[in-house]
Amino acid sequence: QVQLVESGGGLVQPGGSLRLSCAASRTIFVINSVGWYRQAPGKERELVAAITSGGTANYADSVKDRFTISRDNAKNTVVLQMNSLKLEDTAVYYCNLLGYLGLRYLDLWGQGTLVTVSS
């Protein structure tokens, strides 16, 4: 069974930075994309950023120029670097992986990591 584990959440003041990591429990050779989503209290889950197997990154308008998604293939890890954090960035952040393990299609979610931006 393949699992995703997020880490790096916490409490930060407005304007601060956090670095979230998403690691798979085993090597996955075919990864179509990895995305970071977030869900704030009372709101729907939304896509924050995603990166394809070719390295193309896409961002929600609300985080462009502040967040950066990157992949470390050797470590089977995807990182979301979050700078200039705002109060409205407070949410539970989830990692999602789409890919294949052999012939088995994967649509994996991590357990989520809480990011709280507060003064």
PDB file of C-alpha atoms in Angstrom:
ATOM      1  CA  GLN A   1       0.000   0.000   0.000  1.00  0.00           C
ATOM      2  CA  VAL A   2       1.326   3.388  -0.979  1.00  0.00           C
ATOM      3  CA  GLN A   3       0.825   6.325   1.336  1.00  0.00           C
ATOM      4  CA  LEU A   4       1.519  10.029   1.157  1.00  0.00           C
ATOM      5  CA  VAL A   5       2.780  11.837   4.202  1.00  0.00           C
ATOM      6  CA  GLU A   6       2.746  15.609   4.511  1.00  0.00           C
ATOM      7  CA  SER A   7       4.873  17.576   6.914  1.00  0.00           C
ATOM      8  CA  GLY A   8       5.924  21.130   7.624  1.00  0.00           C
ATOM      9  CA  GLY A   9       2.723  22.778   8.740  1.00  0.00           C
ATOM     10  CA  GLY A  10       2.515  25.007  11.765  1.00  0.00           C
ATOM     11  CA  LEU A  11       1.830  28.461  13.107  1.00  0.00           C
ATOM     12  CA  VAL A  12       3.376  31.453  11.398  1.00  0.00           C
ATOM     13  CA  GLN A  13       2.857  35.193  11.490  1.00  0.00           C
ATOM     14  CA  PRO A  14       1.596  37.105   8.458  1.00  0.00           C
ATOM     15  CA  GLY A  15       4.445  37.713   6.061  1.00  0.00           C
ATOM     16  CA  GLY A  16       6.275  34.614   7.225  1.00  0.00           C
ATOM     17  CA  SER A  17       7.229  31.446   5.382  1.00  0.00           C
ATOM     18  CA  LEU A  18       6.618  27.736   5.674  1.00  0.00           C
ATOM     19  CA  ARG A  19       7.843  24.774   3.679  1.00  0.00           C
ATOM     20  CA  LEU A  20       5.540  21.805   3.218  1.00  0.00           C
ATOM     21  CA  SER A  21       6.790  18.420   2.101  1.00  0.00           C
ATOM     22  CA  CYS A  22       4.899  15.495   0.616  1.00  0.00           C
ATOM     23  CA  ALA A  23       6.623  12.145   0.576  1.00  0.00           C
ATOM     24  CA  ALA A  24       5.470   8.829  -0.830  1.00  0.00           C
ATOM     25  CA  SER A  25       6.044   5.703   1.214  1.00  0.00           C
ATOM     26  CA  ARG A  26       7.598   3.963  -1.771  1.00  0.00           C
ATOM     27  CA  THR A  27       9.044   4.863  -5.134  1.00  0.00           C
ATOM     28  CA  ILE A  28       6.424   5.520  -7.753  1.00  0.00           C
ATOM     29  CA  PHE A  29       7.853   5.385 -11.237  1.00  0.00           C
ATOM     30  CA  VAL A  30       4.944   6.834 -13.161  1.00  0.00           C
ATOM     31  CA  ILE A  31       3.695  10.072 -11.677  1.00  0.00           C
ATOM     32  CA  ASN A  32       1.376  12.150 -13.815  1.00  0.00           C
ATOM     33  CA  SER A  33       1.108  15.027 -11.409  1.00  0.00           C
ATOM     34  CA  VAL A  34       1.345  16.029  -7.782  1.00  0.00           C
ATOM     35  CA  GLY A  35      -0.779  18.778  -6.354  1.00  0.00           C
ATOM     36  CA  TRP A  36      -1.254  20.670  -3.144  1.00  0.00           C
ATOM     37  CA  TYR A  37      -4.804  21.456  -2.122  1.00  0.00           C
ATOM     38  CA  ARG A  38      -6.135  23.283   0.880  1.00  0.00           C
ATOM     39  CA  GLN A  39      -9.370  23.445   2.768  1.00  0.00           C
ATOM     40  CA  ALA A  40     -10.229  26.275   5.102  1.00  0.00           C
ATOM     41  CA  PRO A  41     -13.016  25.954   7.688  1.00  0.00           C
ATOM     42  CA  GLY A  42     -16.396  26.202   6.035  1.00  0.00           C
ATOM     43  CA  LYS A  43     -14.939  26.249   2.548  1.00  0.00           C
ATOM     44  CA  GLU A  44     -14.481  23.731  -0.221  1.00  0.00           C
ATOM     45  CA  ARG A  45     -11.136  22.152  -0.957  1.00  0.00           C
ATOM     46  CA  GLU A  46      -9.248  24.102  -3.604  1.00  0.00           C
ATOM     47  CA  LEU A  47      -6.187  23.480  -5.706  1.00  0.00           C
ATOM     48  CA  VAL A  48      -3.221  25.594  -4.641  1.00  0.00           C
ATOM     49  CA  ALA A  49      -0.472  24.349  -6.909  1.00  0.00           C
ATOM     50  CA  ALA A  50       0.364  21.350  -9.049  1.00  0.00           C
ATOM     51  CA  ILE A  51       3.366  20.070 -10.919  1.00  0.00           C
ATOM     52  CA  THR A  52       3.353  17.627 -13.818  1.00  0.00           C
ATOM     53  CA  SER A  53       5.783  14.844 -14.608  1.00  0.00           C
ATOM     54  CA  GLY A  54       7.458  17.177 -17.062  1.00  0.00           C
ATOM     55  CA  GLY A  55       7.977  19.798 -14.401  1.00  0.00           C
ATOM     56  CA  THR A  56       5.288  22.251 -15.469  1.00  0.00           C
ATOM     57  CA  ALA A  57       3.859  24.057 -12.466  1.00  0.00           C
ATOM     58  CA  ASN A  58       0.480  25.703 -12.143  1.00  0.00           C
ATOM     59  CA  TYR A  59      -0.761  27.920  -9.346  1.00  0.00           C
ATOM     60  CA  ALA A  60      -3.981  29.354  -8.074  1.00  0.00           C
ATOM     61  CA  ASP A  61      -4.152  33.082  -8.697  1.00  0.00           C
ATOM     62  CA  SER A  62      -4.290  33.704  -4.970  1.00  0.00           C
ATOM     63  CA  VAL A  63      -0.826  32.219  -4.395  1.00  0.00           C
ATOM     64  CA  LYS A  64       1.041  33.147  -7.573  1.00  0.00           C
ATOM     65  CA  ASP A  65       4.376  34.822  -6.909  1.00  0.00           C
ATOM     66  CA  ARG A  66       4.221  33.713  -3.277  1.00  0.00           C
ATOM     67  CA  PHE A  67       4.207  29.916  -3.420  1.00  0.00           C
ATOM     68  CA  THR A  68       6.563  27.617  -5.312  1.00  0.00           C
ATOM     69  CA  ILE A  69       6.036  23.912  -5.953  1.00  0.00           C
ATOM     70  CA  SER A  70       8.994  21.700  -6.794  1.00  0.00           C
ATOM     71  CA  ARG A  71       9.899  18.023  -7.068  1.00  0.00           C
ATOM     72  CA  ASP A  72      12.829  16.068  -5.761  1.00  0.00           C
ATOM     73  CA  ASN A  73      12.561  12.866  -7.759  1.00  0.00           C
ATOM     74  CA  ALA A  74      15.494  11.249  -6.016  1.00  0.00           C
ATOM     75  CA  LYS A  75      13.730  11.647  -2.681  1.00  0.00           C
ATOM     76  CA  ASN A  76      10.234  10.954  -4.049  1.00  0.00           C
ATOM     77  CA  THR A  77       9.186  14.243  -2.498  1.00  0.00           C
ATOM     78  CA  VAL A  78       7.249  17.309  -3.575  1.00  0.00           C
ATOM     79  CA  VAL A  79       7.780  20.563  -1.740  1.00  0.00           C
ATOM     80  CA  LEU A  80       5.538  23.612  -1.455  1.00  0.00           C
ATOM     81  CA  GLN A  81       7.491  26.678  -0.425  1.00  0.00           C
ATOM     82  CA  MET A  82       5.107  29.294   0.925  1.00  0.00           C
ATOM     83  CA  ASN A  83       6.317  32.863   1.338  1.00  0.00           C
ATOM     84  CA  SER A  84       4.584  36.104   2.285  1.00  0.00           C
ATOM     85  CA  LEU A  85       1.859  34.160   4.025  1.00  0.00           C
ATOM     86  CA  LYS A  86      -1.467  35.848   4.609  1.00  0.00           C
ATOM     87  CA  LEU A  87      -4.239  35.256   7.114  1.00  0.00           C
ATOM     88  CA  GLU A  88      -6.355  33.792   4.340  1.00  0.00           C
ATOM     89  CA  ASP A  89      -3.776  31.078   3.700  1.00  0.00           C
ATOM     90  CA  THR A  90      -4.861  29.408   6.917  1.00  0.00           C
ATOM     91  CA  ALA A  91      -6.131  25.938   6.051  1.00  0.00           C
ATOM     92  CA  VAL A  92      -5.414  22.256   6.136  1.00  0.00           C
ATOM     93  CA  TYR A  93      -3.100  21.490   3.229  1.00  0.00           C
ATOM     94  CA  TYR A  94      -3.334  18.159   1.431  1.00  0.00           C
ATOM     95  CA  CYS A  95      -1.023  16.514  -1.040  1.00  0.00           C
ATOM     96  CA  ASN A  96      -2.486  14.583  -3.974  1.00  0.00           C
ATOM     97  CA  LEU A  97      -0.642  12.265  -6.346  1.00  0.00           C
ATOM     98  CA  LEU A  98      -1.902  10.911  -9.648  1.00  0.00           C
ATOM     99  CA  GLY A  99       0.076   8.150 -11.263  1.00  0.00           C
ATOM    100  CA  TYR A 100       0.554   4.453 -11.764  1.00  0.00           C
ATOM    101  CA  LEU A 101       2.150   1.703  -9.742  1.00  0.00           C
ATOM    102  CA  GLY A 102       2.500  -1.003 -12.306  1.00  0.00           C
ATOM    103  CA  LEU A 103      -0.931  -1.188 -13.925  1.00  0.00           C
ATOM    104  CA  ARG A 104      -2.653   0.155 -10.859  1.00  0.00           C
ATOM    105  CA  TYR A 105      -3.912   3.700 -11.146  1.00  0.00           C
ATOM    106  CA  LEU A 106      -3.146   5.838  -8.121  1.00  0.00           C
ATOM    107  CA  ASP A 107      -5.149   8.772  -6.819  1.00  0.00           C
ATOM    108  CA  LEU A 108      -3.565   9.263  -3.438  1.00  0.00           C
ATOM    109  CA  TRP A 109      -4.231  11.795  -0.709  1.00  0.00           C
ATOM    110  CA  GLY A 110      -2.201  12.553   2.345  1.00  0.00           C
ATOM    111  CA  GLN A 111      -3.664  13.059   5.794  1.00  0.00           C
ATOM    112  CA  GLY A 112      -3.251  16.819   5.673  1.00  0.00           C
ATOM    113  CA  THR A 113      -1.110  19.292   7.554  1.00  0.00           C
ATOM    114  CA  LEU A 114      -2.466  22.375   9.278  1.00  0.00           C
ATOM    115  CA  VAL A 115      -1.136  25.800   8.373  1.00  0.00           C
ATOM    116  CA  THR A 116      -2.202  28.634  10.647  1.00  0.00           C
ATOM    117  CA  VAL A 117      -1.319  32.214   9.798  1.00  0.00           C
ATOM    118  CA  SER A 118      -1.984  34.453  12.739  1.00  0.00           C
ATOM    119  CA  SER A 119      -0.532  37.447  14.500  1.00  0.00           C
TER     120      SER A 119
END
